[in-house]
Short mmCIF file of C-alpha atoms and ligand atoms in Angstrom, two decimals:
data_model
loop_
_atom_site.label_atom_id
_atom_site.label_comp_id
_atom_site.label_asym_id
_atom_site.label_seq_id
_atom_site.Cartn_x
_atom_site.Cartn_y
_atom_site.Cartn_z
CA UNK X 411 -1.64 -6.14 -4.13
CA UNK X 412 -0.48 -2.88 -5.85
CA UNK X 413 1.89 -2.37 -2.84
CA UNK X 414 3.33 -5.84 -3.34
CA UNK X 415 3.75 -4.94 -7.09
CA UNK X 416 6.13 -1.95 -6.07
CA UNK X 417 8.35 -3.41 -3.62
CA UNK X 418 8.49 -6.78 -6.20
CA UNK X 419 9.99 -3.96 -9.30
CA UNK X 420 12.04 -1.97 -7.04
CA UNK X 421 13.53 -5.26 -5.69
CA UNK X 422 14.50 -6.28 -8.96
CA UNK X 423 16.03 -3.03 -9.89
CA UNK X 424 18.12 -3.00 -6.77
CA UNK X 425 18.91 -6.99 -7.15
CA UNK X 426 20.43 -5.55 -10.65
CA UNK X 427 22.30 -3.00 -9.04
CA UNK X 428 23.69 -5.35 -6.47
CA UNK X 429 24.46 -7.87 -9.07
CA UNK X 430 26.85 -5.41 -11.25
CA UNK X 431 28.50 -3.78 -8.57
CA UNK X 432 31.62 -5.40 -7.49
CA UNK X 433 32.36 -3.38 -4.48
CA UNK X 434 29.17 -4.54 -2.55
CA UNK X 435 30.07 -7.80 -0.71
CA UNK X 436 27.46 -10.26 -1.53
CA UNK X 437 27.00 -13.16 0.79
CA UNK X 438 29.66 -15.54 -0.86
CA UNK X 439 31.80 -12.50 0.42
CA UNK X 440 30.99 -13.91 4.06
CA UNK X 441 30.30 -14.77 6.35
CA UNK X 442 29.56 -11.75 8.21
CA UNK X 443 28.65 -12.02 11.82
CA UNK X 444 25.30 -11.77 12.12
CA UNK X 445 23.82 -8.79 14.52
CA UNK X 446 20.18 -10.39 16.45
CA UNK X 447 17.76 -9.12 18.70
CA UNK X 448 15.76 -10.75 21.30
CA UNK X 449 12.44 -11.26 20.31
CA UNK X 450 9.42 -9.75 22.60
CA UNK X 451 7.89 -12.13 23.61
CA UNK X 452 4.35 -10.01 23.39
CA UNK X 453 4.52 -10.47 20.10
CA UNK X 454 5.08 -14.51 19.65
CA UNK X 455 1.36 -15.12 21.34
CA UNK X 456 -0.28 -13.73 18.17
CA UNK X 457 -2.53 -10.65 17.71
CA UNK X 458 -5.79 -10.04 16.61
CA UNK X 459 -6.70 -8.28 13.32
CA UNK X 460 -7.85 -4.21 14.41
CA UNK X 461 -11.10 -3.43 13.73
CA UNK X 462 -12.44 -1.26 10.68
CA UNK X 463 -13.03 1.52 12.90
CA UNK X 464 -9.64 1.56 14.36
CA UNK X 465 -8.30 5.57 13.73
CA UNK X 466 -5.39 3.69 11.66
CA UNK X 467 -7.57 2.32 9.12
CA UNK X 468 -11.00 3.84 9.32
CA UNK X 469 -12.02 5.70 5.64
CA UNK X 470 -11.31 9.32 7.03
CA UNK X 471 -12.66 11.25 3.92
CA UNK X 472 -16.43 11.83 2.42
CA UNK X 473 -17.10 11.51 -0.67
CA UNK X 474 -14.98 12.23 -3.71
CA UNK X 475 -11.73 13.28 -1.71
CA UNK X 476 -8.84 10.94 -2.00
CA UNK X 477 -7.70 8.56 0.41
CA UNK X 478 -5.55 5.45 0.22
CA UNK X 479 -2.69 7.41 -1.39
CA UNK X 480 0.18 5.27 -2.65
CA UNK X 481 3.67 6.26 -4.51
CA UNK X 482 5.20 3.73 -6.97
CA UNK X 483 8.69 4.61 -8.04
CA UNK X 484 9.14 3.79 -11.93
CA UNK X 485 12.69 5.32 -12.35
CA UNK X 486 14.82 8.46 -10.95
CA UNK X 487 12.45 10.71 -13.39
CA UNK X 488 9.25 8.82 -12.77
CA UNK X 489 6.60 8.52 -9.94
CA UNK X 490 3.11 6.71 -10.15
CA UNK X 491 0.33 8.29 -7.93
CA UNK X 492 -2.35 6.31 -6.86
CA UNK X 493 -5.84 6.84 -4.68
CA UNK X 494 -9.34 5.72 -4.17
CA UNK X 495 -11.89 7.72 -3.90
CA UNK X 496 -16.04 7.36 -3.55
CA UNK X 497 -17.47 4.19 -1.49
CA UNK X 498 -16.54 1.03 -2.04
CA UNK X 499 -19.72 -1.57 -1.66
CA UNK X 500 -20.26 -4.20 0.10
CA UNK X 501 -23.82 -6.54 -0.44
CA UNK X 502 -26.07 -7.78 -3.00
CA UNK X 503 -27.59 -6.14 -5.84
CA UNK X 504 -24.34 -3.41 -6.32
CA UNK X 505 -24.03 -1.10 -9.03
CA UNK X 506 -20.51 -0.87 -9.81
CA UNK X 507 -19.77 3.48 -9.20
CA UNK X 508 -18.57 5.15 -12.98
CA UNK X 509 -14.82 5.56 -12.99
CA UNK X 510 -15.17 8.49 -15.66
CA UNK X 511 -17.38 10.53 -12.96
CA UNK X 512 -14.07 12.08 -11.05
CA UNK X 513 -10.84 12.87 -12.28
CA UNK X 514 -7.58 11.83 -11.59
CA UNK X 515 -5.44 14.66 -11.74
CA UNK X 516 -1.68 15.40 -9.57
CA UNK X 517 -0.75 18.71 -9.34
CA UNK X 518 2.80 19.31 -7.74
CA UNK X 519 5.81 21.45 -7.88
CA UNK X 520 9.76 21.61 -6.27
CA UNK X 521 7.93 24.21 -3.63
CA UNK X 522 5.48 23.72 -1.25
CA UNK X 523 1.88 25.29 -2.23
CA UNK X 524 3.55 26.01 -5.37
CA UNK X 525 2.00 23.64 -8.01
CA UNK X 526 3.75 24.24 -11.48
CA UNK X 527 2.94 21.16 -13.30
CA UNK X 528 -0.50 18.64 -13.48
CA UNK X 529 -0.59 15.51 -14.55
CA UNK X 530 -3.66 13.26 -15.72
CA UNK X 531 -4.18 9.77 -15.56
CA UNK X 532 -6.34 7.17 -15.69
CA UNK X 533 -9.40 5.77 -13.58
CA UNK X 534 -10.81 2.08 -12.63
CA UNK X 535 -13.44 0.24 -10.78
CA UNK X 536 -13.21 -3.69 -9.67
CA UNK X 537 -15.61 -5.72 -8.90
CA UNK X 538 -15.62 -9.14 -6.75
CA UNK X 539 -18.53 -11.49 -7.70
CA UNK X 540 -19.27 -14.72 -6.00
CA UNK X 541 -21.82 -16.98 -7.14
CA UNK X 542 -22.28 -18.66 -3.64
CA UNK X 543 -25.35 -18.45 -1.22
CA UNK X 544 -24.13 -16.70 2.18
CA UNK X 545 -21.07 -14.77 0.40
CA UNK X 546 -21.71 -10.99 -0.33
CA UNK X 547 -20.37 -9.23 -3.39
CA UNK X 548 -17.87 -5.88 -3.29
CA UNK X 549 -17.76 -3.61 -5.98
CA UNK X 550 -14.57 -1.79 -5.56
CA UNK X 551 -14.29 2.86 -5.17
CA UNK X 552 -12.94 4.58 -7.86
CA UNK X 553 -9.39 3.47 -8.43
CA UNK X 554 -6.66 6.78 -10.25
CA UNK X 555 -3.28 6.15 -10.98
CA UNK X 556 -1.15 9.16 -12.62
CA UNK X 557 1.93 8.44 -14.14
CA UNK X 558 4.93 11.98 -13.74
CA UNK X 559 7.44 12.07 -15.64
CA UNK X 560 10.88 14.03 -16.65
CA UNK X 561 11.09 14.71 -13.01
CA UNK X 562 14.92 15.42 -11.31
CA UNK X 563 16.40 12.47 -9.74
CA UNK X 564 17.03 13.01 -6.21
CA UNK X 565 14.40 15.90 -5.35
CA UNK X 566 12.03 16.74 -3.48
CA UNK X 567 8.47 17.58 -5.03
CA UNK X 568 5.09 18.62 -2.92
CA UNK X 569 1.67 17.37 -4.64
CA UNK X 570 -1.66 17.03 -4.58
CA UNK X 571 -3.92 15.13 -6.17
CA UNK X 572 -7.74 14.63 -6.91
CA UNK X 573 -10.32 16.10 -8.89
CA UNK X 574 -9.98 20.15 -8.96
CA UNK X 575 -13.35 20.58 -10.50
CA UNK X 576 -15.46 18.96 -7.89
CA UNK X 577 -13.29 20.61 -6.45
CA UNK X 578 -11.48 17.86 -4.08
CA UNK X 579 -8.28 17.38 -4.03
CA UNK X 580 -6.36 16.01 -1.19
CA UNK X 581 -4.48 17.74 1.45
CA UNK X 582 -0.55 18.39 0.10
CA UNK X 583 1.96 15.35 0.51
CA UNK X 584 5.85 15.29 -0.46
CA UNK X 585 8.28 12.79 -1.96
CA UNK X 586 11.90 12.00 -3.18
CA UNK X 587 12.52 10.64 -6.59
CA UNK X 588 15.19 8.16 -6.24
CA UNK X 589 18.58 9.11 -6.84
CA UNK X 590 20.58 8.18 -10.56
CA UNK X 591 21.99 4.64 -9.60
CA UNK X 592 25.92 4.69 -9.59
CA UNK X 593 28.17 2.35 -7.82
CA UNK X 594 27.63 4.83 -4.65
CA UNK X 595 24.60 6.02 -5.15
CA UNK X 596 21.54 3.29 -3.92
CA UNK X 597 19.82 2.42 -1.23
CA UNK X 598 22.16 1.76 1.25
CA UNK X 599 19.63 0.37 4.26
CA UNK X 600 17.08 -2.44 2.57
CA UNK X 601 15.00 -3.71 5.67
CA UNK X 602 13.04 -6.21 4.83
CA UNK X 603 9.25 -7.81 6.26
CA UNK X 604 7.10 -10.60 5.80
CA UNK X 605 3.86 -11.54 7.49
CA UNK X 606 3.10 -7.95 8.13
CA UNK X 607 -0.96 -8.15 8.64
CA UNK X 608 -3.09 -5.42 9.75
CA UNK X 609 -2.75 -6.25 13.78
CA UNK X 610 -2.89 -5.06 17.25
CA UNK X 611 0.92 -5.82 16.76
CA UNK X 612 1.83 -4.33 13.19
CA UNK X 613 2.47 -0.35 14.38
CA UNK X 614 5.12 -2.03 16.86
CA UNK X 615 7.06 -3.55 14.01
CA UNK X 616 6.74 -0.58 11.59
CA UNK X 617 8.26 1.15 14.49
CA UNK X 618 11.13 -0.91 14.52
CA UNK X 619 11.35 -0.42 11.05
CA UNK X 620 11.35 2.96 11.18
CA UNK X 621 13.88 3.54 13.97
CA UNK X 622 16.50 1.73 11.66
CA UNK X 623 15.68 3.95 9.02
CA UNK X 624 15.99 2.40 5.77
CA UNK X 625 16.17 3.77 2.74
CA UNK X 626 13.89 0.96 0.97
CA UNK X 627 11.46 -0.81 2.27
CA UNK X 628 10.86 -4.85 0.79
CA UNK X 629 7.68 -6.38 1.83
CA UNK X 630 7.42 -10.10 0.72
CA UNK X 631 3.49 -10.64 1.26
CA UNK X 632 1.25 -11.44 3.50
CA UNK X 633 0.36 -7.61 4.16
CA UNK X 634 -3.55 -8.16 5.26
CA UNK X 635 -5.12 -11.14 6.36
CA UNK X 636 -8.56 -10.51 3.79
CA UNK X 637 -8.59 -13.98 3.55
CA UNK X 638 -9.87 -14.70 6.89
CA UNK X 639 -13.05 -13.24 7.18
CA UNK X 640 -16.63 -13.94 5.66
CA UNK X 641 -17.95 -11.61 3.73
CA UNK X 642 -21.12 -11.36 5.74
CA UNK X 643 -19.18 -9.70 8.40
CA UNK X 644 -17.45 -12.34 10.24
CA UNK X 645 -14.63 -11.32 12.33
CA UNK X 646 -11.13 -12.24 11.46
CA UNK X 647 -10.11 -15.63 12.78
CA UNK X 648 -6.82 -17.66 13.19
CA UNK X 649 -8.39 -20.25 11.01
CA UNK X 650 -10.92 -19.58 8.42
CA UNK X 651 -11.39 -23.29 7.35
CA UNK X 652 -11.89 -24.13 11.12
CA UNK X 653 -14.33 -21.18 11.49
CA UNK X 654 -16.38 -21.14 8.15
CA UNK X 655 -16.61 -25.15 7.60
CA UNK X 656 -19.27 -24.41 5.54
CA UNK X 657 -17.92 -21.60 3.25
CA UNK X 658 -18.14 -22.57 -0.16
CA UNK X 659 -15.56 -21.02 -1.08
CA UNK X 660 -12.34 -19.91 0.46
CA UNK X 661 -13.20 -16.05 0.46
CA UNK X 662 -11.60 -12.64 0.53
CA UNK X 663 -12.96 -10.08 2.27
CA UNK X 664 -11.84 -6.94 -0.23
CA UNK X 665 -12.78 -3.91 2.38
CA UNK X 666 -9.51 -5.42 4.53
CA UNK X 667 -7.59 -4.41 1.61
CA UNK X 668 -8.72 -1.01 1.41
CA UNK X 669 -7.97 -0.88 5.05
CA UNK X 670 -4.22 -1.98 4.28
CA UNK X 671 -4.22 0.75 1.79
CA UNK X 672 -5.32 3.56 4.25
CA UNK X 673 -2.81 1.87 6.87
CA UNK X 674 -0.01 4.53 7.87
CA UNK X 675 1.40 2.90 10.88
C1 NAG N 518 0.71 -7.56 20.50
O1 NAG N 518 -0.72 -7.65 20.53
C2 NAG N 518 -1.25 -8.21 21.72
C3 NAG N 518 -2.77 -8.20 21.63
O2 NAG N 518 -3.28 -8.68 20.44
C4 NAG N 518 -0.84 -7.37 22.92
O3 NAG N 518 -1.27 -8.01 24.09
C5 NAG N 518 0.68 -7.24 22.96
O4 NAG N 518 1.03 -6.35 24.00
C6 NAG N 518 1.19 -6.66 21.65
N1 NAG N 518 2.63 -6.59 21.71
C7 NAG N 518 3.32 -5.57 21.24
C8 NAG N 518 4.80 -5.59 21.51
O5 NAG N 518 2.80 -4.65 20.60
C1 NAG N 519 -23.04 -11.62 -6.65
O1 NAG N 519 -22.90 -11.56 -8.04
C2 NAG N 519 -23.07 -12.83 -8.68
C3 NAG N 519 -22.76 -12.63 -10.15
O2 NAG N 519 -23.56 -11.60 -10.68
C4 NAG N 519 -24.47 -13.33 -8.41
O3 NAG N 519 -24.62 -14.61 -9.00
C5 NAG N 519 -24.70 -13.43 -6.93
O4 NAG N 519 -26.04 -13.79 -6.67
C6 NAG N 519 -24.42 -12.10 -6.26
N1 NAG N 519 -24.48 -12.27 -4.83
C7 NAG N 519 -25.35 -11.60 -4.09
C8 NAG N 519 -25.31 -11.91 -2.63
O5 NAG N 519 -26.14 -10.79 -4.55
C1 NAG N 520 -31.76 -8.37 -5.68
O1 NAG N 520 -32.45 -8.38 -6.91
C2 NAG N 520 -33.37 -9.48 -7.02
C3 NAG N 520 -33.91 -9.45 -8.44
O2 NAG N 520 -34.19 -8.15 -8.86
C4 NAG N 520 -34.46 -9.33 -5.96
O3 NAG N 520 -35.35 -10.43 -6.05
C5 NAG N 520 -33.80 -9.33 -4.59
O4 NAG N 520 -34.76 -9.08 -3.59
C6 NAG N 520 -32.75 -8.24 -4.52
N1 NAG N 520 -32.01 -8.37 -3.26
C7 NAG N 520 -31.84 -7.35 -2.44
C8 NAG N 520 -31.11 -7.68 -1.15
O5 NAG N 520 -32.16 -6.21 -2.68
C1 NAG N 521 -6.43 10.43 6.93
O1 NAG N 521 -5.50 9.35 7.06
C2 NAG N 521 -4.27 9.55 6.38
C3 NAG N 521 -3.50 8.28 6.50
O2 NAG N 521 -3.45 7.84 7.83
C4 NAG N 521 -3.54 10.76 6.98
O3 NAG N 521 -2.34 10.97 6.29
C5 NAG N 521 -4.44 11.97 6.86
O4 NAG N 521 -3.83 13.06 7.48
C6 NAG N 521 -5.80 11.71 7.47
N1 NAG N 521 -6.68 12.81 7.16
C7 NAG N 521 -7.48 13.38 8.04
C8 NAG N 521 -8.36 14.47 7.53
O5 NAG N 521 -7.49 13.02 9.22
#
């Protein structure tokens, strides 16, 4: 859901860009012929969801260290960092995990291992109650989001983030703030993807993606299919009212989302 948030505020800032620049052709400029592919038809017969312990989405860190780290771009000067870390719960009974206990801290710099700045932020927990017989509550892992800011458009910084007094902090990852819009400066490849899910099938279409190489990325939902599984560990299912007749309720399974947020293609 945070990943939808993103894409939905950087679409709007490029639909404003688009929208005041009158040397972009917009469609009433067209029509343009359009370029298809053939579709593989591998990929029309459906895929199944991949397991939790699939390498792509399996929790790879212990304890405090971060994992599911996501970049939200707030301007040219100004990148959100967000991770998880400690175990999220699924069951009965759950005692939510204190989001005070680790903190969120980014440390980063225009070099790499060379960290002149740290930022703080801000911590959360969620939890997901349901009052129903036969569905399990999930009581979210510790949830940071650090804001930078006055950073240089267009450049490259190296960070890390985590807690450096535990100490763990993650391994060092790099970004690119965007650029100052002008009429020839933006994103000049938008690809866009719907119905994305967490399948057997999804690496081949982030490939695609990737070999067209955009320079923004806008996903329009349907990212992971949480929706069709029970919480008492059913597998995913084409149709959850077909395979949970009984559910009271129709359920999310939250630990599907934490796999989207781990997912790296
Ligand atoms: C899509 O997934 C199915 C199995 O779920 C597999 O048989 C098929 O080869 C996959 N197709 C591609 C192009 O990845
Ligand atoms: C989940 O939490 C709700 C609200 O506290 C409670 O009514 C329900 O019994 C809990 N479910 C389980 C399986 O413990
Ligand atoms: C949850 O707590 C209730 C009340 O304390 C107890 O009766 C029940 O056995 C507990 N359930 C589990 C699965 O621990
Ligand atoms: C854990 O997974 C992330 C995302 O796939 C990856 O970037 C990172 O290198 C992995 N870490 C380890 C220790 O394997």
């Amino acid at each position: 859901m945070k990943d939808f948030k993103l894409w939905t505020i950087t679409f709007l800032i490029i639909a404003k860009m688009v929208v005041t620049e009158s040397q972009i052709p917009t469609t009433l400029d067209g029509p343009f012929k359009p370029v298809t592919h053939r579709l593989d038809p591998s990929l029309r017969k459906g895929s199944s969801d991949l397991p939790m312990d699939d390498p792509r989405i399996k929790r790879n860190v212990t304890s405090n260290f971060p994992e599911q780290i996501a970049l939200a771009i707030s301007s040219p000067t100004s990148v959100w960092v967000s991770w998880v870390t400690g175990d999220a719960q699924v069951g009965s009974n759950l005692t939510g995990l204190d989001p005070s206990s680790v903190l969120s801290e980014v440390w980063y710099g225009k070099e790499s291992g060379k960290y002149t700045s740290v930022a703080k932020g801000v911590s959360t927990v969620y939890s997901q109650l349901y009052p129903f017989k036969g569905l399990l509550n999930y009581t979210s892992g510790i949830i940071h989001h650090v804001r930078l800011k006055d950073l240089q458009p267009k450049t490259k910084y190296y960070y890390k983030c985590g807690d450096s007094s535990i100490p763990a902090m993650s391994g060092e990852n790099v970004f690119e703030t965007f650029p100052t819009p002008s009429p020839n400066s933006y994103p000049h490849r938008i690809a866009v993807i719907g119905d994305l899910g967490l399948t057997s099938n999804t690496t081949t279409t982030i490939d695609h993606l990737i070999q067209n190489d955009p320079s923004m990325i806008l996903m329009v939902g349907d990212l992971s299919y949480a929706n069709q599984y029970q919480t008492t560990g059913g597998k995913g299912v084409p149709s959850f009212s077909r395979a949970f007749p009984d559910a009271p309720i129709r359920e999310t399974y939250q630990p599907r989302w934490d796999a989207w947020g781990r997912y790296a293609g």
